[in-house]
C-alpha positions as MATLAB code, in Angstrom:
seq = 'MRCLILSDIHGNWQALQAVLKDAEGQYDQIICCGDLVGYGADPNKVLDWAKEHITHVIRGNHDKACSGLDSLEWFNPIARISALWTMEILTPENKQYLKDLPQGPIALDYFRIFHGSPADEDEYLTSPQDVMPIRFYVEGNISFFGHTHMQGGFFLTHKNIQRIPRPSLESDGHELELEENFRYLINPGSVGQPRDGDPRAAYVLYEEGKPRLTYRRVEYDIAGAQARIREEGLPDALANRLAIGA';
ca = [
     164.305   80.381  109.567;
     163.665   77.692  106.947;
     160.787   78.544  104.613;
     158.544   76.433  102.440;
     157.495   78.761   99.605;
     154.248   77.889   97.831;
     152.054   79.533   95.240;
     148.934   78.835   93.185;
     147.576   75.867   95.135;
     144.214   76.381   93.437;
     142.158   74.058   95.590;
     144.203   70.986   94.647;
     144.287   69.005   97.886;
     146.136   66.019   96.415;
     148.997   68.169   95.121;
     149.264   70.071   98.395;
     149.494   66.866  100.429;
     152.275   65.547   98.189;
     154.265   68.771   98.600;
     153.904   68.733  102.377;
     155.049   65.119  102.543;
     158.024   65.775  100.248;
     159.123   68.839  102.236;
     158.501   67.327  105.675;
     161.165   68.253  108.237;
     162.809   70.802  105.925;
     160.953   73.983  106.923;
     159.899   76.006  109.949;
     157.266   78.223  108.345;
     155.114   78.283  105.212;
     154.826   81.283  102.895;
     152.290   81.500  100.052;
     152.247   83.895   97.090;
     148.502   83.675   96.524;
     145.741   81.838   94.676;
     144.746   79.337   97.302;
     141.513   78.648   95.406;
     140.091   78.481   91.889;
     140.119   75.597   89.377;
     140.496   72.796   91.924;
     137.702   70.883   93.639;
     138.685   71.235   97.318;
     138.866   74.953   98.157;
     137.432   74.579  101.667;
     139.922   71.854  102.567;
     142.803   73.993  101.349;
     141.559   77.094  103.183;
     140.937   75.226  106.424;
     144.523   73.981  106.227;
     145.882   77.408  105.252;
     144.305   79.168  108.212;
     146.078   76.803  110.567;
     149.457   76.350  108.917;
     150.490   79.248  106.641;
     152.574   81.922  108.361;
     152.330   84.616  105.658;
     150.068   84.656  102.600;
     148.914   87.303  100.154;
     145.888   87.284   97.893;
     145.911   86.203   94.260;
     143.494   87.133   91.506;
     141.359   84.023   92.073;
     141.281   84.685   95.814;
     139.952   88.179   95.080;
     137.379   86.979   92.568;
     136.120   84.039   94.624;
     135.612   86.245   97.673;
     133.588   88.786   95.683;
     136.251   91.503   95.778;
     136.842   91.531   92.031;
     134.810   91.147   88.856;
     134.922   87.947   86.795;
     134.774   90.035   83.612;
     138.353   89.279   82.602;
     138.249   85.561   83.420;
     138.048   83.131   80.522;
     134.842   81.019   80.415;
     136.335   77.993   82.190;
     137.941   80.086   84.923;
     134.649   81.957   85.366;
     132.670   78.722   85.793;
     135.196   77.508   88.351;
     135.147   80.808   90.250;
     131.353   80.901   90.416;
     131.277   77.302   91.693;
     133.923   78.121   94.287;
     131.996   81.168   95.485;
     128.911   78.997   95.884;
     130.519   76.280   98.032;
     132.882   78.331  100.201;
     131.922   78.469  103.841;
     131.196   81.985  105.131;
     134.324   81.782  107.297;
     136.529   80.833  104.370;
     135.071   83.506  102.121;
     135.835   86.082  104.809;
     139.365   84.692  105.172;
     139.935   85.305  101.454;
     138.506   88.825  101.706;
     140.908   89.605  104.530;
     144.068   88.431  102.756;
     146.553   91.298  102.279;
     147.525   92.630   98.889;
     151.181   92.200   97.962;
     153.901   93.158   97.969;
     154.596   92.588  101.626;
     158.080   92.700  103.125;
     159.262   89.943  105.457;
     162.604   89.762  107.251;
     164.773   88.683  104.309;
     162.514   88.882  101.256;
     159.297   90.220   99.740;
     156.312   88.368   98.337;
     153.768   89.407   95.719;
     151.414   87.588   93.374;
     151.853   88.990   89.868;
     154.446   91.764   89.935;
     155.538   94.349   92.534;
     153.762   97.031   90.507;
     150.519   95.182   89.762;
     149.291   92.045   91.548;
     147.495   90.890   88.369;
     150.437   91.353   85.977;
     152.177   88.326   84.436;
     155.977   88.144   84.463;
     156.788   85.470   81.886;
     159.839   86.903   80.135;
     162.734   89.331   80.705;
     160.816   91.801   78.542;
     157.947   91.704   81.055;
     160.355   92.399   83.925;
     162.106   95.334   82.261;
     159.370   97.955   82.873;
     158.977   97.015   86.561;
     162.653   96.536   87.447;
     162.717   99.734   89.524;
     159.943   98.337   91.731;
     162.112   95.353   92.694;
     163.385   96.041   96.211;
     165.846   93.944   98.163;
     167.874   90.995   96.950;
     165.110   88.409   96.711;
     161.381   88.383   96.032;
     158.984   85.470   95.539;
     156.013   85.667   93.188;
     153.481   83.432   91.436;
     150.573   83.906   89.017;
     152.251   82.439   85.904;
     152.293   78.825   87.196;
     155.800   78.540   85.719;
     158.658   77.567   88.014;
     161.882   79.545   87.653;
     162.008   83.328   87.648;
     164.609   85.974   86.841;
     167.746   87.593   88.148;
     168.632   91.219   87.610;
     172.156   92.577   87.318;
     173.163   96.187   86.768;
     173.293   95.431   83.029;
     170.513   93.010   82.172;
     167.733   90.610   83.166;
     168.084   86.864   82.706;
     165.684   83.974   83.103;
     166.192   81.261   85.729;
     165.364   77.874   84.174;
     163.136   75.372   85.948;
     164.398   71.888   86.837;
     164.457   69.468   83.916;
     161.798   66.810   83.514;
     164.424   64.218   84.494;
     165.157   65.926   87.815;
     163.157   66.354   91.002;
     164.861   69.668   91.715;
     168.017   71.737   91.800;
     169.814   74.286   93.959;
     170.235   77.885   92.857;
     173.263   79.754   94.183;
     172.365   83.375   94.971;
     174.941   85.976   94.010;
     175.311   88.816   96.500;
     175.064   91.661   93.967;
     172.071   90.313   92.021;
     168.365   90.866   92.613;
     166.196   87.762   92.266;
     162.558   87.277   91.327;
     161.850   83.671   92.271;
     158.739   81.824   91.107;
     158.242   78.594   93.083;
     155.825   77.389   90.412;
     152.303   76.170   90.982;
     151.403   73.536   93.529;
     148.014   72.774   92.044;
     148.089   73.577   88.326;
     151.569   73.790   86.741;
     151.697   75.314   83.262;
     155.342   74.807   82.350;
     155.026   71.405   80.693;
     155.770   69.494   83.889;
     152.644   68.173   85.656;
     154.419   67.608   88.979;
     153.589   69.913   91.882;
     156.171   72.682   92.323;
     157.590   74.527   95.311;
     160.770   76.120   96.735;
     162.736   75.660   99.958;
     164.674   78.682  101.220;
     166.519   79.403  104.444;
     166.459   83.090  105.309;
     169.786   84.799  104.734;
     171.429   81.795  103.069;
     173.094   82.167   99.637;
     171.068   79.395   97.982;
     167.587   77.991   97.552;
     166.136   74.758   96.219;
     163.511   74.296   93.514;
     161.496   71.098   93.929;
     159.039   69.029   91.856;
     157.037   66.128   93.230;
     154.664   63.560   91.755;
     151.149   63.547   93.170;
     147.833   61.747   92.725;
     146.764   63.488   89.537;
     144.059   60.890   88.877;
     142.553   61.596   92.292;
     142.547   65.363   91.679;
     140.960   64.806   88.265;
     138.290   62.574   89.777;
     137.374   65.236   92.324;
     137.025   67.869   89.589;
     134.693   65.591   87.625;
     132.721   64.622   90.733;
     131.926   68.285   91.324;
     130.790   68.797   87.739;
     133.529   71.289   86.895;
     134.722   71.600   83.264;
     136.556   68.500   82.089;
     139.311   70.686   80.653;
     140.386   71.518   84.215;
     140.946   67.836   84.893;
     142.644   67.105   81.602;
     145.219   69.876   81.870;
     146.608   68.515   85.140;
     148.065   65.505   83.342;
     150.116   67.590   80.921;
     151.136   70.587   83.012;
     149.473   73.121   80.745;
];
């Protein structure tokens, strides 16, 4: 089974459409590691699409908050404004859909998915030092996660933990060969709000059981996404950051 792995769409309809066009014909099912909403200006569009097309999805921290399952206490001011706006405009059906999303990790046939870490769905894994305390929670050879908005991830050997670099700014992607005796934590990056210095939408293609996967980056209509954010009266900083991938 060929899988399109997404994470952190964050209501960015323009970025999602670019990813789907770029990946067309290369997948059989869609997997998402959470945060369908938050920040972006089209949460209902994204959720209407998700309900019809995503095979497996888990909740992210913004999905929890925007459905009323979690407090906004720990959100920064801009994220809180965005979450409150999202809560206000979500249809009742879409709010219920978010409430019903499962908490990761969940195990699929060949891999697991979670949002933050396998030990805590809200935890950020940004460095090998972050992975070290949770390494014993990593089950199976490959897991996909999100939350950091940084494409790449980590691989674990019996001796150490090493970072997987993202594709360079000059490349639209690269293949990663998967070693049989390693454990992999793969971050497909963010579709809707990358934070790794590359503003292009990010995703991964993976065929179950195969010894490789492909990281991808794709240009999208950033100006259109920015215009939608401003049309809805959301903080201008949310629009500005899309252009710089931060």
